[in-house]
Short mmCIF file of C-alpha atoms and ligand atoms in Angstrom, two decimals:
data_model
loop_
_atom_site.label_atom_id
_atom_site.label_comp_id
_atom_site.label_asym_id
_atom_site.label_seq_id
_atom_site.Cartn_x
_atom_site.Cartn_y
_atom_site.Cartn_z
CA MET Z 1 97.32 28.10 -23.62
CA ALA Z 2 95.21 29.79 -20.88
CA GLU Z 3 93.79 33.33 -22.02
CA ALA Z 4 95.10 36.40 -19.90
CA ILE Z 5 91.75 36.14 -18.11
CA SER Z 6 92.46 36.43 -14.25
CA LEU Z 7 89.80 34.96 -11.83
CA THR Z 8 89.39 38.41 -10.40
CA ARG Z 9 88.35 39.78 -14.07
CA HIS Z 10 85.94 37.11 -14.98
CA ILE Z 11 84.10 37.21 -11.66
CA LEU Z 12 83.50 40.92 -12.11
CA GLN Z 13 82.52 40.37 -15.73
CA GLN Z 14 79.90 37.78 -14.57
CA GLN Z 15 78.86 40.03 -12.47
CA ARG Z 16 78.03 42.68 -14.78
CA LEU Z 17 75.79 40.22 -16.81
CA HIS Z 18 73.59 39.58 -13.58
CA ALA Z 19 71.99 42.90 -12.43
CA GLN Z 20 70.84 41.32 -9.18
CA ALA Z 21 74.59 40.25 -8.30
CA THR Z 22 76.54 42.16 -5.54
CA GLY Z 23 80.20 42.31 -4.99
CA GLU Z 24 79.93 40.27 -2.06
CA PHE Z 25 80.05 37.32 -4.28
CA SER Z 26 83.01 38.52 -5.78
CA ALA Z 27 84.85 39.25 -2.64
CA ILE Z 28 84.23 35.42 -1.41
CA MET Z 29 85.72 33.85 -4.54
CA ALA Z 30 88.94 35.98 -4.35
CA GLN Z 31 89.33 34.78 -0.27
CA ILE Z 32 88.72 31.22 -1.60
CA ALA Z 33 91.32 31.69 -4.68
CA LEU Z 34 93.47 33.14 -1.64
CA ALA Z 35 92.95 30.12 0.59
CA GLY Z 36 93.74 28.01 -2.23
CA LYS Z 37 96.88 29.63 -3.22
CA MET Z 38 98.31 29.51 0.07
CA ILE Z 39 97.76 25.72 0.62
CA ALA Z 40 98.95 25.01 -2.88
CA ARG Z 41 102.23 26.76 -1.32
CA ASP Z 42 102.23 24.56 1.83
CA LEU Z 43 101.78 21.39 -0.23
CA SER Z 44 104.76 22.13 -2.48
CA HIS Z 45 107.04 22.40 0.58
CA ALA Z 46 105.37 19.75 2.78
CA GLY Z 47 108.21 17.45 2.11
CA LEU Z 48 110.69 19.96 3.25
CA ILE Z 49 109.60 20.92 6.54
CA ASP Z 50 107.92 19.23 9.36
CA ILE Z 51 104.27 18.91 8.18
CA LEU Z 52 103.63 15.38 7.05
CA GLY Z 53 101.93 12.66 9.27
CA SER Z 54 99.25 12.91 11.73
CA THR Z 55 98.62 15.12 14.31
CA GLY Z 56 97.15 12.22 16.92
CA GLU Z 57 93.73 13.60 17.01
CA VAL Z 58 90.56 12.27 15.46
CA ASN Z 59 88.23 14.78 13.68
CA VAL Z 60 84.30 14.90 13.85
CA GLN Z 61 84.14 12.07 11.52
CA GLY Z 62 86.11 9.79 13.65
CA GLU Z 63 89.25 9.76 11.27
CA GLU Z 64 92.59 10.78 11.74
CA VAL Z 65 93.68 14.41 11.45
CA GLN Z 66 96.76 14.94 9.38
CA LYS Z 67 98.80 18.19 10.18
CA LEU Z 68 98.07 19.29 6.66
CA ASP Z 69 94.25 18.74 7.03
CA GLN Z 70 94.79 21.09 10.10
CA LYS Z 71 96.77 23.51 8.47
CA ALA Z 72 94.37 23.80 5.40
CA ASN Z 73 91.54 24.24 7.70
CA GLU Z 74 93.36 27.17 9.45
CA THR Z 75 94.16 28.79 6.38
CA PHE Z 76 90.50 28.76 5.50
CA VAL Z 77 89.77 30.22 8.92
CA LYS Z 78 92.31 32.79 8.66
CA VAL Z 79 91.52 33.92 5.14
CA PHE Z 80 87.76 34.37 6.07
CA GLU Z 81 88.42 35.77 9.70
CA TYR Z 82 87.87 39.64 8.75
CA SER Z 83 85.56 38.73 5.80
CA PRO Z 84 82.34 40.70 6.37
CA VAL Z 85 80.31 38.68 3.97
CA VAL Z 86 80.61 35.13 5.30
CA LYS Z 87 78.97 34.74 8.69
CA THR Z 88 79.53 31.30 9.13
CA LEU Z 89 81.95 28.45 8.32
CA ILE Z 90 81.36 24.62 8.54
CA SER Z 91 84.14 22.28 7.73
CA GLU Z 92 84.86 18.85 7.61
CA GLU Z 93 87.45 19.47 10.43
CA MET Z 94 85.37 21.23 12.73
CA GLU Z 95 82.83 19.58 14.71
CA GLU Z 96 80.64 22.96 15.13
CA PRO Z 97 79.80 25.60 12.87
CA VAL Z 98 82.02 28.77 13.23
CA THR Z 99 80.38 32.31 13.39
CA ILE Z 100 82.85 34.99 12.00
CA ALA Z 101 82.87 37.61 14.96
CA HIS Z 102 83.30 40.08 12.15
CA ALA Z 103 80.33 39.48 9.88
CA GLU Z 104 77.67 38.84 12.74
CA ARG Z 105 75.61 41.57 11.47
CA THR Z 106 76.42 41.83 7.86
CA GLY Z 107 77.33 38.42 7.10
CA LYS Z 108 74.75 36.65 4.62
CA TYR Z 109 76.43 33.72 3.47
CA ALA Z 110 77.63 30.35 4.99
CA LEU Z 111 80.63 28.90 3.72
CA PHE Z 112 80.81 24.73 3.79
CA PHE Z 113 84.33 23.54 2.86
CA ASP Z 114 86.35 20.14 3.04
CA PRO Z 115 90.02 21.90 3.28
CA LEU Z 116 91.87 18.97 2.35
CA ASP Z 117 90.06 16.17 0.31
CA GLY Z 118 92.15 13.13 0.10
CA SER Z 119 94.06 13.08 3.15
CA SER Z 120 95.57 9.60 2.70
CA ASN Z 121 97.63 10.90 -0.27
CA ILE Z 122 99.18 13.86 1.62
CA ASP Z 123 102.28 11.59 2.65
CA VAL Z 124 102.95 10.28 -0.60
CA ASN Z 125 102.80 13.26 -2.76
CA ALA Z 126 99.43 12.14 -4.51
CA PRO Z 127 96.75 14.51 -5.47
CA LEU Z 128 94.82 16.61 -3.23
CA GLY Z 129 91.80 19.02 -3.26
CA SER Z 130 89.63 21.58 -1.55
CA ILE Z 131 86.01 21.91 -2.09
CA PHE Z 132 83.68 24.53 -1.10
CA SER Z 133 79.84 25.18 -1.15
CA ILE Z 134 78.38 28.77 -0.86
CA HIS Z 135 74.76 29.15 0.56
CA ARG Z 136 72.95 32.50 1.10
CA LEU Z 137 71.66 32.52 4.44
CA ASP Z 138 67.95 33.64 4.59
CA GLU Z 139 65.65 35.24 7.35
CA ARG Z 140 63.12 32.16 7.15
CA GLU Z 141 61.67 30.98 10.56
CA VAL Z 142 63.92 28.02 12.12
CA SER Z 143 63.94 26.36 15.11
CA THR Z 144 67.51 26.31 15.68
CA PRO Z 145 70.45 28.14 14.44
CA GLN Z 146 71.70 24.83 12.99
CA ALA Z 147 68.55 24.49 10.69
CA ALA Z 148 69.36 27.31 9.27
CA LEU Z 149 72.16 25.83 7.67
CA LEU Z 150 70.60 22.84 6.34
CA LYS Z 151 69.70 23.87 3.04
CA ARG Z 152 69.27 21.52 0.12
CA GLY Z 153 72.30 21.05 -2.54
CA SER Z 154 69.73 23.18 -5.17
CA GLU Z 155 69.98 26.20 -3.08
CA GLN Z 156 73.51 26.43 -3.62
CA VAL Z 157 74.54 29.99 -4.73
CA ALA Z 158 78.06 28.70 -5.94
CA ALA Z 159 80.37 25.61 -5.62
CA GLY Z 160 83.50 24.24 -6.77
CA TYR Z 161 86.94 22.81 -5.93
CA LEU Z 162 90.72 23.39 -5.90
CA LEU Z 163 92.89 20.45 -7.45
CA TYR Z 164 96.39 20.63 -6.08
CA GLY Z 165 97.96 18.54 -8.78
CA ALA Z 166 100.51 18.79 -11.40
CA SER Z 167 99.13 22.27 -11.53
CA THR Z 168 96.87 23.78 -9.24
CA VAL Z 169 93.07 24.23 -11.05
CA LEU Z 170 90.06 26.19 -9.42
CA VAL Z 171 86.92 24.93 -10.95
CA TYR Z 172 83.70 26.63 -9.95
CA THR Z 173 80.14 27.47 -11.06
CA CYS Z 174 77.46 29.81 -10.00
CA GLY Z 175 74.93 28.43 -12.10
CA ASP Z 176 75.91 29.77 -15.20
CA GLY Z 177 78.12 26.64 -16.56
CA VAL Z 178 81.49 25.83 -15.19
CA HIS Z 179 84.66 27.64 -15.65
CA GLN Z 180 88.13 26.28 -14.77
CA PHE Z 181 91.46 28.57 -13.83
CA THR Z 182 95.03 27.37 -13.75
CA LEU Z 183 97.39 29.03 -11.08
CA ASP Z 184 100.17 30.49 -12.97
CA PRO Z 185 102.80 30.18 -9.93
CA GLY Z 186 105.20 32.96 -11.44
CA ILE Z 187 102.44 35.64 -11.07
CA GLY Z 188 100.47 34.10 -8.57
CA GLU Z 189 97.45 34.52 -10.26
CA PHE Z 190 94.61 32.11 -11.30
CA LEU Z 191 94.03 32.32 -14.98
CA LEU Z 192 91.00 31.09 -17.27
CA SER Z 193 91.69 27.94 -18.77
CA ALA Z 194 88.18 26.55 -19.96
CA THR Z 195 84.79 27.98 -19.80
CA LYS Z 196 81.31 26.42 -19.93
CA LEU Z 197 82.42 23.01 -19.61
CA GLN Z 198 80.59 20.43 -21.06
CA MET Z 199 81.03 16.64 -20.16
CA PRO Z 200 80.13 13.74 -22.40
CA ALA Z 201 77.08 11.90 -22.02
CA ARG Z 202 78.70 8.64 -21.48
CA GLY Z 203 82.33 7.82 -20.49
CA LYS Z 204 84.97 4.87 -20.58
CA ILE Z 205 86.13 5.42 -17.18
CA TYR Z 206 84.85 4.23 -13.63
CA SER Z 207 86.48 5.31 -10.42
CA THR Z 208 86.07 3.59 -7.28
CA ASN Z 209 87.64 2.02 -4.48
CA GLU Z 210 87.03 -1.81 -5.76
CA GLY Z 211 88.69 -3.26 -2.27
CA ASN Z 212 85.09 -2.66 -1.04
CA ARG Z 213 83.27 -4.69 -3.66
CA GLN Z 214 82.34 -7.58 -1.23
CA LYS Z 215 80.72 -4.89 1.01
CA TRP Z 216 78.30 -3.26 -1.60
CA LEU Z 217 75.08 -4.23 -2.25
CA GLU Z 218 74.26 -6.65 -4.84
CA PRO Z 219 73.22 -4.22 -7.84
CA VAL Z 220 76.18 -2.12 -7.52
CA GLN Z 221 78.17 -5.12 -7.70
CA ARG Z 222 76.56 -6.09 -10.68
CA PHE Z 223 76.91 -2.69 -12.26
CA VAL Z 224 80.73 -2.94 -11.87
CA ASN Z 225 80.58 -6.53 -13.37
CA TYR Z 226 78.77 -5.24 -16.23
CA LEU Z 227 81.09 -2.40 -16.96
CA GLN Z 228 84.09 -4.79 -16.85
CA GLU Z 229 82.27 -7.29 -19.49
CA THR Z 230 83.56 -7.06 -23.23
CA ASP Z 231 81.14 -5.31 -25.68
CA ALA Z 232 82.48 -2.95 -28.58
CA ALA Z 233 78.85 -1.61 -29.13
CA THR Z 234 78.40 -0.09 -25.63
CA GLY Z 235 82.23 0.70 -25.43
CA ARG Z 236 82.87 -1.83 -22.68
CA PRO Z 237 85.06 -2.86 -20.70
CA TYR Z 238 85.52 0.64 -19.13
CA SER Z 239 88.56 1.66 -17.91
CA SER Z 240 89.48 1.62 -13.83
CA ARG Z 241 91.04 4.77 -12.47
CA TYR Z 242 91.25 5.69 -8.86
CA THR Z 243 93.70 8.08 -7.21
CA GLY Z 244 91.84 7.92 -3.70
CA CYS Z 245 91.08 11.71 -3.85
CA LEU Z 246 87.38 12.51 -4.87
CA VAL Z 247 88.51 15.86 -6.27
CA ALA Z 248 90.77 14.19 -8.61
CA ASP Z 249 88.67 11.73 -9.81
CA VAL Z 250 85.90 13.70 -10.13
CA HIS Z 251 88.11 16.35 -12.05
CA ARG Z 252 89.07 13.68 -14.62
CA ILE Z 253 85.76 12.60 -15.26
CA LEU Z 254 84.36 16.15 -15.72
CA LEU Z 255 86.93 16.42 -18.47
CA LYS Z 256 86.78 12.67 -19.98
CA GLY Z 257 83.31 11.44 -18.95
CA GLY Z 258 82.49 8.33 -17.03
CA LEU Z 259 81.60 8.13 -13.53
CA TYR Z 260 82.85 7.93 -9.55
CA LEU Z 261 81.17 5.98 -7.02
CA TYR Z 262 81.34 5.49 -3.46
CA PRO Z 263 78.24 3.42 -2.85
CA GLY Z 264 76.70 2.65 0.81
CA GLU Z 265 77.50 -0.77 1.87
CA VAL Z 266 75.42 -3.42 3.31
CA LYS Z 267 76.65 -2.62 6.87
CA LYS Z 268 77.27 0.91 6.07
CA PRO Z 269 74.08 2.26 4.02
CA GLU Z 270 75.02 6.21 4.17
CA GLY Z 271 78.30 5.37 2.69
CA LYS Z 272 81.21 7.41 3.63
CA LEU Z 273 81.22 10.95 1.53
CA ARG Z 274 79.96 14.08 3.01
CA LEU Z 275 76.83 15.53 1.87
CA MET Z 276 76.97 19.23 2.48
CA TYR Z 277 80.82 19.59 1.91
CA GLU Z 278 81.57 16.96 -0.81
CA ALA Z 279 78.55 15.30 -2.54
CA ALA Z 280 76.33 18.89 -3.22
CA PRO Z 281 78.76 21.08 -4.63
CA LEU Z 282 80.70 18.31 -6.74
CA SER Z 283 76.86 17.36 -7.91
CA PHE Z 284 76.12 21.26 -8.69
CA VAL Z 285 79.50 21.61 -10.82
CA VAL Z 286 79.00 18.41 -12.64
CA GLU Z 287 74.89 18.92 -13.32
CA GLN Z 288 76.32 22.50 -14.91
CA ALA Z 289 78.26 20.75 -17.13
CA GLY Z 290 75.51 18.33 -18.07
CA GLY Z 291 76.15 15.31 -16.18
CA LEU Z 292 74.46 14.00 -12.59
CA GLY Z 293 74.72 13.52 -9.05
CA SER Z 294 72.60 10.64 -7.26
CA THR Z 295 72.95 8.49 -4.23
CA GLY Z 296 71.92 5.85 -7.02
CA VAL Z 297 68.34 6.28 -5.86
CA GLU Z 298 67.83 9.84 -5.66
CA ARG Z 299 69.40 13.27 -6.80
CA ILE Z 300 71.76 14.46 -4.22
CA ASN Z 301 71.04 17.96 -4.40
CA THR Z 302 67.25 17.52 -3.75
CA ILE Z 303 68.51 15.78 -0.60
CA GLN Z 304 66.90 17.80 2.75
CA PRO Z 305 70.01 17.51 4.88
CA LYS Z 306 69.25 16.38 8.43
CA ALA Z 307 73.00 17.43 9.91
CA PRO Z 308 76.06 19.39 8.56
CA HIS Z 309 78.19 16.34 8.61
CA GLN Z 310 75.82 13.91 6.87
CA ARG Z 311 77.19 11.21 4.88
CA VAL Z 312 75.28 9.88 1.72
CA PRO Z 313 76.26 7.47 -0.97
CA LEU Z 314 77.59 9.17 -4.11
CA VAL Z 315 77.52 8.43 -7.82
CA ILE Z 316 78.67 11.17 -9.84
CA GLY Z 317 79.62 11.68 -13.69
CA SER Z 318 78.70 11.47 -17.33
CA ARG Z 319 74.43 11.41 -17.41
CA ASP Z 320 73.85 8.18 -19.33
CA ASP Z 321 76.36 6.10 -16.90
CA VAL Z 322 74.71 7.36 -13.69
CA THR Z 323 71.17 6.71 -14.84
CA LEU Z 324 72.22 3.14 -15.79
CA LEU Z 325 73.50 2.64 -12.45
CA GLU Z 326 70.20 4.35 -11.17
CA GLN Z 327 68.50 1.60 -13.37
CA PHE Z 328 70.66 -1.42 -11.79
CA MET Z 329 69.16 -0.19 -8.39
CA LYS Z 330 65.89 -0.56 -9.44
CA GLY Z 331 66.35 -3.83 -10.48
CA ALA Z 332 65.24 -2.65 -13.99
CA VAL Z 333 68.70 -4.37 -15.51
P1 AHM P 1 89.03 12.70 3.16
O1 AHM P 1 87.85 14.09 2.81
O2 AHM P 1 89.01 12.39 4.72
O3 AHM P 1 90.10 12.88 2.61
O4 AHM P 1 87.77 11.63 3.07
C1 AHM P 1 87.37 11.54 1.49
C2 AHM P 1 88.28 10.63 0.50
C3 AHM P 1 87.92 10.89 -1.10
O5 AHM P 1 88.96 12.13 -1.36
C4 AHM P 1 88.44 9.71 -1.87
O6 AHM P 1 87.71 9.45 -2.88
C5 AHM P 1 87.67 8.54 -0.56
O7 AHM P 1 87.73 9.50 0.78
C6 AHM P 1 88.77 7.79 -0.41
O8 AHM P 1 88.45 6.75 0.28
P2 AHM P 1 88.82 5.12 0.37
O9 AHM P 1 90.39 5.30 1.00
O10 AHM P 1 88.05 4.75 1.67
O11 AHM P 1 88.95 4.65 -0.93
MG1 MG P 2 86.90 14.99 1.24
#
């Protein structure tokens, strides 16, 4: 059973442990939790009001925008509109970064987010998520305002996600372990349900869209073949699980072990997922739980981003499983 420790109380406790911490971070987390509660409420009503389906528009990624993608994005923007601490918002659903007028002088942080992850699940009542990544803006000399936002994942101050599943769960790290909260809808509070989560070094599950198998690079195909072979000593074959929602699949792997992969393809080497608001924050969480986030060739969080909406191949999960895929990529196996 969840303990009666609310997210607010937990963050204040964490703040007291770090002398340099300010109330600003607590304020940001409280706003993210509020956005999450509002999105969870909208999703629970989605089949009852005219909010399913497409808006008829295409986003910066060239993907069809669903009404709920747009609504979730508006929710984040609305919640942060009067925040004096977050100066810049960068979202999957907005081509350009948005500066919060209220925080123009006082804001020291940038918030990257994917407001609704797993959009193809919207119309079928399957799991969805939101992903967030917080960077502290510094005063360093940069050639353009955009360059100030292009920080490596290793510089994230905090990151996490909300999973809208059978219950709504908020998972975050600020570099001091991974903490999980479950929304009690009766009282509208996120309550601590697990702390200092650690994932198994190896798992028995892989998550990937196998429909793309023929398009993958040869080492990735060989790796997945290897996982499907029978060998009791190494626990093979692995089971396959894929929801079509990155947050839900990574959450399963965080708790049970294994790996999620959305690799690059021969004709699309950059892959599908976005570095700054999908791969980097989830890699921060998973690495804090003892796992790894990789492109298959290099660590996600050491990549120097070139653009806010940059894509990247992603292999994320248990340390030994991700390391093995990297060995296949090097031709060592
Ligand atoms: P989205 O943020 O537009 O929903 O795209 C990201 C999603 C991930 O949640 C999921 O793992 C993947 O894209 C599914 O892609 P595909 O349908 O190609 O398997
Ligand atoms: Mg997404």
